[in-house]
PDB file of C-alpha atoms in Angstrom:
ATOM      1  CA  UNK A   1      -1.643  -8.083 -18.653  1.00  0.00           C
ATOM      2  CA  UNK A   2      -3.217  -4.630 -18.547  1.00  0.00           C
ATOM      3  CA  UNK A   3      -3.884  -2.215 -21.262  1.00  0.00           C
ATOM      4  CA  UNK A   4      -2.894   1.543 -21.428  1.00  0.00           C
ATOM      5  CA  UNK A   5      -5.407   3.777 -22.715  1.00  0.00           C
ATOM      6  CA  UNK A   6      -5.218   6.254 -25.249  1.00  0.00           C
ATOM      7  CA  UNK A   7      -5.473   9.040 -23.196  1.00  0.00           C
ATOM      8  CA  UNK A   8      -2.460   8.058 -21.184  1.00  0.00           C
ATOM      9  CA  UNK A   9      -0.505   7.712 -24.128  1.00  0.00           C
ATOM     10  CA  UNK A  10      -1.199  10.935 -25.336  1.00  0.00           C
ATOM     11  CA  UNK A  11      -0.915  12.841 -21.847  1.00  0.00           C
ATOM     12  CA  UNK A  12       2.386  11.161 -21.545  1.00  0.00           C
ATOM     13  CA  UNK A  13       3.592  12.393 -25.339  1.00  0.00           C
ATOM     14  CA  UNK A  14       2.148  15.951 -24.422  1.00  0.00           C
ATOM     15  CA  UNK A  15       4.134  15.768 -21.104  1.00  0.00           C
ATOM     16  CA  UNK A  16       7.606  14.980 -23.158  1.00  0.00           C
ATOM     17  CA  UNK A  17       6.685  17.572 -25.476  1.00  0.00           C
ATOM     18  CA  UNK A  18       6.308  20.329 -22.851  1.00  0.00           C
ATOM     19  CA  UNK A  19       9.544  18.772 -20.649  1.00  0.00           C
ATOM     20  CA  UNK A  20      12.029  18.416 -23.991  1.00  0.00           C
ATOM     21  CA  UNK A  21      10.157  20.836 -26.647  1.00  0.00           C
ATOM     22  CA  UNK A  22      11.238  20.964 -30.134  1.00  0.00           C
ATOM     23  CA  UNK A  23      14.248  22.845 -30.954  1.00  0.00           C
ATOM     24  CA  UNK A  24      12.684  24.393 -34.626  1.00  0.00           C
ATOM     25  CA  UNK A  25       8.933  23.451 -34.356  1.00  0.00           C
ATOM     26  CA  UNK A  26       9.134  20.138 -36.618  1.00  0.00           C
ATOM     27  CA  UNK A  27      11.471  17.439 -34.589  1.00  0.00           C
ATOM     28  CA  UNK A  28      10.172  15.639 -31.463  1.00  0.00           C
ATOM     29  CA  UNK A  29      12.385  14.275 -29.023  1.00  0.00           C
ATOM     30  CA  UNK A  30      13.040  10.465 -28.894  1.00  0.00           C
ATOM     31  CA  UNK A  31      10.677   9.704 -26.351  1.00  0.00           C
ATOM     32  CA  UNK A  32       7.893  11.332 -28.394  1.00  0.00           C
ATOM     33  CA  UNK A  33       8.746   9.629 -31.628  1.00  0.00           C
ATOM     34  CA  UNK A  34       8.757   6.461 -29.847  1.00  0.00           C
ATOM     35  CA  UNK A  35       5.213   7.092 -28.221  1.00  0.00           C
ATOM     36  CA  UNK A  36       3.254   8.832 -31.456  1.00  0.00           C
ATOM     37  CA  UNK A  37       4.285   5.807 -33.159  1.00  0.00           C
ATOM     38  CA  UNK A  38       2.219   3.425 -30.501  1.00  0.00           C
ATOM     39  CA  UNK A  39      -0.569   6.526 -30.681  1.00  0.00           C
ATOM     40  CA  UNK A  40      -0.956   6.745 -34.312  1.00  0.00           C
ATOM     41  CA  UNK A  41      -0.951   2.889 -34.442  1.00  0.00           C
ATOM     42  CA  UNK A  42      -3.879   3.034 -31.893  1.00  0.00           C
ATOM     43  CA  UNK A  43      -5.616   5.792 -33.830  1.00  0.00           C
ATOM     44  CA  UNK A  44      -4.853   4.101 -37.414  1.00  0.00           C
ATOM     45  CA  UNK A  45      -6.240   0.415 -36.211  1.00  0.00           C
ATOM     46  CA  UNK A  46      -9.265   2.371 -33.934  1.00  0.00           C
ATOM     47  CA  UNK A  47      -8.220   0.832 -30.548  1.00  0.00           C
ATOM     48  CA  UNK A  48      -8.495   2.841 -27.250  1.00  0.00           C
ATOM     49  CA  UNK A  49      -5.949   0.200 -25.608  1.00  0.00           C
ATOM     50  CA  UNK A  50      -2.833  -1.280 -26.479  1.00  0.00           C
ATOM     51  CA  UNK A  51      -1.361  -3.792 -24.410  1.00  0.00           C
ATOM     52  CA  UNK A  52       1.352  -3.254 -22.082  1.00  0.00           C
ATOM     53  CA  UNK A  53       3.639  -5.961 -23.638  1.00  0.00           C
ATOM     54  CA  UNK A  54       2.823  -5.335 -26.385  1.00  0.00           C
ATOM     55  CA  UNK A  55       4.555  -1.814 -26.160  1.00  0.00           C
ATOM     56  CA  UNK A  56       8.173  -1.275 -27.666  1.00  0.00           C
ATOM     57  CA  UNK A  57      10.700  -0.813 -25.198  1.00  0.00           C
ATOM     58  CA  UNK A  58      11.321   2.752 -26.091  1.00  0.00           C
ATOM     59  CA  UNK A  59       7.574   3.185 -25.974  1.00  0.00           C
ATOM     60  CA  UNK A  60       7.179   1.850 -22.513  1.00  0.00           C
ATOM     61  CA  UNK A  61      10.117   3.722 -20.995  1.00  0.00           C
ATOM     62  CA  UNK A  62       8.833   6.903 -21.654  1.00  0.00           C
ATOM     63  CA  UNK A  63       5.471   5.786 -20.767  1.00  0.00           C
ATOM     64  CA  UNK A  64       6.911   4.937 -17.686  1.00  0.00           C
ATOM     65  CA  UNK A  65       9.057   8.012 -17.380  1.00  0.00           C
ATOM     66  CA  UNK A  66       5.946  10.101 -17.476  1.00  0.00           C
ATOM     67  CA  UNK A  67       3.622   7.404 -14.983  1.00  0.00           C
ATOM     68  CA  UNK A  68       6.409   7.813 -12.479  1.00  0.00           C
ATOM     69  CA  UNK A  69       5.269  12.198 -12.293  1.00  0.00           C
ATOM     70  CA  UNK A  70       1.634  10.757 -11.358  1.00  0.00           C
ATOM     71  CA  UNK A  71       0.024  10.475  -8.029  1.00  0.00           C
ATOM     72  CA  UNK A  72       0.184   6.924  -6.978  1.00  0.00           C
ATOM     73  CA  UNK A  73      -2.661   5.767  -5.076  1.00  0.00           C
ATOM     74  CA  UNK A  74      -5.999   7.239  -4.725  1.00  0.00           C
ATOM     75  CA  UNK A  75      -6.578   6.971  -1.538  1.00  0.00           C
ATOM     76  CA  UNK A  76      -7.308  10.124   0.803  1.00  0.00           C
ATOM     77  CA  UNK A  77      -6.860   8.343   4.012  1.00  0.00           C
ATOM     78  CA  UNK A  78     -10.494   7.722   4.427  1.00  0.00           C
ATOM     79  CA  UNK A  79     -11.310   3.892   3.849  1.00  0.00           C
ATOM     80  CA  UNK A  80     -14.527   2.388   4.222  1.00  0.00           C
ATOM     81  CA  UNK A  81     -13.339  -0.995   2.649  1.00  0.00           C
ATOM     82  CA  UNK A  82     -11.857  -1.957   6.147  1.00  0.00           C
ATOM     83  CA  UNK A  83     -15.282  -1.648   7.538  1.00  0.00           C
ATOM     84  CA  UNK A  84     -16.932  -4.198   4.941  1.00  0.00           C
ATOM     85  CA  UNK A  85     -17.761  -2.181   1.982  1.00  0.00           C
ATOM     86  CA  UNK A  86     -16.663  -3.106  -1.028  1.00  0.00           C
ATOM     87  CA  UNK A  87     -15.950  -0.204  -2.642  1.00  0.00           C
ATOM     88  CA  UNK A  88     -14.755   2.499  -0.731  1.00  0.00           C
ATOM     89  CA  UNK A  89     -16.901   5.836  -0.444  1.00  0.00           C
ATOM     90  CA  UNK A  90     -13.501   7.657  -0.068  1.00  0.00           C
ATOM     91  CA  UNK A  91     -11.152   6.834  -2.871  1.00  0.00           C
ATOM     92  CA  UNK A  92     -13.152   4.975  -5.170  1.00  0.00           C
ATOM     93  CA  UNK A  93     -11.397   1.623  -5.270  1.00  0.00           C
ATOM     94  CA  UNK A  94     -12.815  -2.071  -4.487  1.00  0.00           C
ATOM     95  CA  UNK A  95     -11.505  -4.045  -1.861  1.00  0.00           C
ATOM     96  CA  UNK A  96      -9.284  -6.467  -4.099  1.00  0.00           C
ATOM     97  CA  UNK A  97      -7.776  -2.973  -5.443  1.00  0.00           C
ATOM     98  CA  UNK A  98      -7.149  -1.897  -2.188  1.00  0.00           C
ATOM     99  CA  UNK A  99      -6.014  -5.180  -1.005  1.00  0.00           C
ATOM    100  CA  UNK A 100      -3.199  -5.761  -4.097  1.00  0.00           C
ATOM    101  CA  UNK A 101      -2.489  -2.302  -5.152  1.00  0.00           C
ATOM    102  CA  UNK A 102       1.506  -2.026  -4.347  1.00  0.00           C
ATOM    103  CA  UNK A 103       1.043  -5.675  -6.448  1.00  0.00           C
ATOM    104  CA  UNK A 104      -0.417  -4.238  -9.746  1.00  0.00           C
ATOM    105  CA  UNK A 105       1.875  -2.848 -12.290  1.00  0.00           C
ATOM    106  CA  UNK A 106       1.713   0.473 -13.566  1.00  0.00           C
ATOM    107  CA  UNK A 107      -0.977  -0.081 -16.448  1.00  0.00           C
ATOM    108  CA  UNK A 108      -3.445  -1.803 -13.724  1.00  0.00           C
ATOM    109  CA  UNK A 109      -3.024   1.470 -11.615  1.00  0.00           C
ATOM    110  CA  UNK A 110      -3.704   3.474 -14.679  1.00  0.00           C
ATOM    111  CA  UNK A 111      -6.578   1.616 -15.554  1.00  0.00           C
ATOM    112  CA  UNK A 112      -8.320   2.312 -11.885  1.00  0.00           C
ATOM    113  CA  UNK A 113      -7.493   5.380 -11.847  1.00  0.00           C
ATOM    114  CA  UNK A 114      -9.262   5.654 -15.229  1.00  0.00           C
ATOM    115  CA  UNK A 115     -12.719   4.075 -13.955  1.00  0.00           C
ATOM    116  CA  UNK A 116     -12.686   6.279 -10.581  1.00  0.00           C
ATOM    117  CA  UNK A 117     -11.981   9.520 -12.179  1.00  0.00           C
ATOM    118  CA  UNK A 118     -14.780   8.958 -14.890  1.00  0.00           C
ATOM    119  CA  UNK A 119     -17.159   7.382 -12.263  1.00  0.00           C
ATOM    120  CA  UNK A 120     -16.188  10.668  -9.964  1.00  0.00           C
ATOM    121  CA  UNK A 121     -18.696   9.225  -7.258  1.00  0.00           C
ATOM    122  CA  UNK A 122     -15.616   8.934  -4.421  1.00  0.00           C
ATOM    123  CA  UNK A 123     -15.421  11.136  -1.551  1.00  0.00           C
ATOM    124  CA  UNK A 124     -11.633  11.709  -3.096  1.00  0.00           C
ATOM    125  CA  UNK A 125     -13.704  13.840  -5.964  1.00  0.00           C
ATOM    126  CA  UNK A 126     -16.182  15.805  -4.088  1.00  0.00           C
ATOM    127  CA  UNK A 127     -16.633  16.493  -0.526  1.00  0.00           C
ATOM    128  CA  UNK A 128     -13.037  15.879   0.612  1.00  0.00           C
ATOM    129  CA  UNK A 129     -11.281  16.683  -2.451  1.00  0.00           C
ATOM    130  CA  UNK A 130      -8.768  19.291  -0.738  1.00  0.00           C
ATOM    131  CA  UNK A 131      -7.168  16.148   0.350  1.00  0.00           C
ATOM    132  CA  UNK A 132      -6.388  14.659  -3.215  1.00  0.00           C
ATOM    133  CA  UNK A 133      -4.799  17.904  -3.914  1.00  0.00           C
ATOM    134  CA  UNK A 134      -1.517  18.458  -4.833  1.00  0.00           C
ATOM    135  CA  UNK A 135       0.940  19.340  -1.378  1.00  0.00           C
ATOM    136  CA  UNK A 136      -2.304  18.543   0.444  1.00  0.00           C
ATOM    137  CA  UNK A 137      -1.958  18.324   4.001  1.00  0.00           C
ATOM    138  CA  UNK A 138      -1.223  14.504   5.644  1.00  0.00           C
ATOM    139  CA  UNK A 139      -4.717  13.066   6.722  1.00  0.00           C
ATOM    140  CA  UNK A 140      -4.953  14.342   9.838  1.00  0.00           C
ATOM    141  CA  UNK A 141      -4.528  17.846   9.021  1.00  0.00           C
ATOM    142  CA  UNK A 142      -7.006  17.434   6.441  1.00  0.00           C
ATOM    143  CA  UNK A 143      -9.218  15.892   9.090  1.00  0.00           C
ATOM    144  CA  UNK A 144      -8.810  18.812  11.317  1.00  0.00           C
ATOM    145  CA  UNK A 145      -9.400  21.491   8.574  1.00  0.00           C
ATOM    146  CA  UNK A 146     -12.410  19.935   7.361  1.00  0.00           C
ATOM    147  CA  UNK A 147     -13.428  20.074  11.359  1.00  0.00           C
ATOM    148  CA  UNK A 148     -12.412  23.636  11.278  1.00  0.00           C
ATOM    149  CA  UNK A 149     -14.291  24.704   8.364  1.00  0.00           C
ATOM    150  CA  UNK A 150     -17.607  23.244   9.761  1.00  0.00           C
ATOM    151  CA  UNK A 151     -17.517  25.489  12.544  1.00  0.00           C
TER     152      UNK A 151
END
């Protein structure tokens, strides 16, 4: 089972906090009670992870809840994995990622996310990071603005 980092846990309780803020500046909405309880736990025992099953069900729902408003996969439509590397220069991911990612739960996908975005050596974070915008164009478009620019 995978672990959820500390980080998420917190960007998730800041997310329910902006989406359902407190009606006089002291009460916090369910979902945030349920979550700072798992956080201060974490912060109390000095663990960056908590296991997923570990996670009450209240917990984990608004964890999930707030996971569901991220990007899914990394990828940027550039893979050099099916061409024998195993990582791939675009998004960042090894081949057994790539291979079993609509397999891994939600804390596994958090977890690579976590090791790509702090190793920040994919393609995904520098040279063609227009396409892991936001409403960034399908690959192709990308592809042909990137062409475009260059000339």
């Amino acid at each position: 089972m995978a672990a959820l980092h500390i980080t998420d846990i917190e960007s998730a309780i800041n997310w329910w906090r902006e989406r359902t803020p407190s009606p006089d500046g002291i009460t916090a909405c369910a979902e945030v009670r349920a979550l700072a309880e798992v956080y201060a736990l974490m912060v109390y025992y000095h663990e960056a992870e908590c296991d997923e099953a570990s996670m009450p069900a209240a917990a984990m729902a608004a964890w999930l809840a707030w996971y569901a408003t991220m990007p899914d996969a990394p990828c940027i439509a550039i893979c050099s994995t099916s061409q024998g590397d195993a990582v791939c220069k675009g998004c960042g991911r090894t081949f057994e990622e790539v291979q079993h990612w609509t397999s891994m739960s939600p804390a596994e996908k958090r977890a690579t996310w976590r090791r790509i975005t702090q190793d920040g050596t994919a393609w995904r974070f520098n040279r063609y990071a227009e396409r892991a915008r936001p409403g960034a164009p399908e690959a192709e478009g990308a592809a042909e603005a990137v062409a475009g620019s260059a000339s």
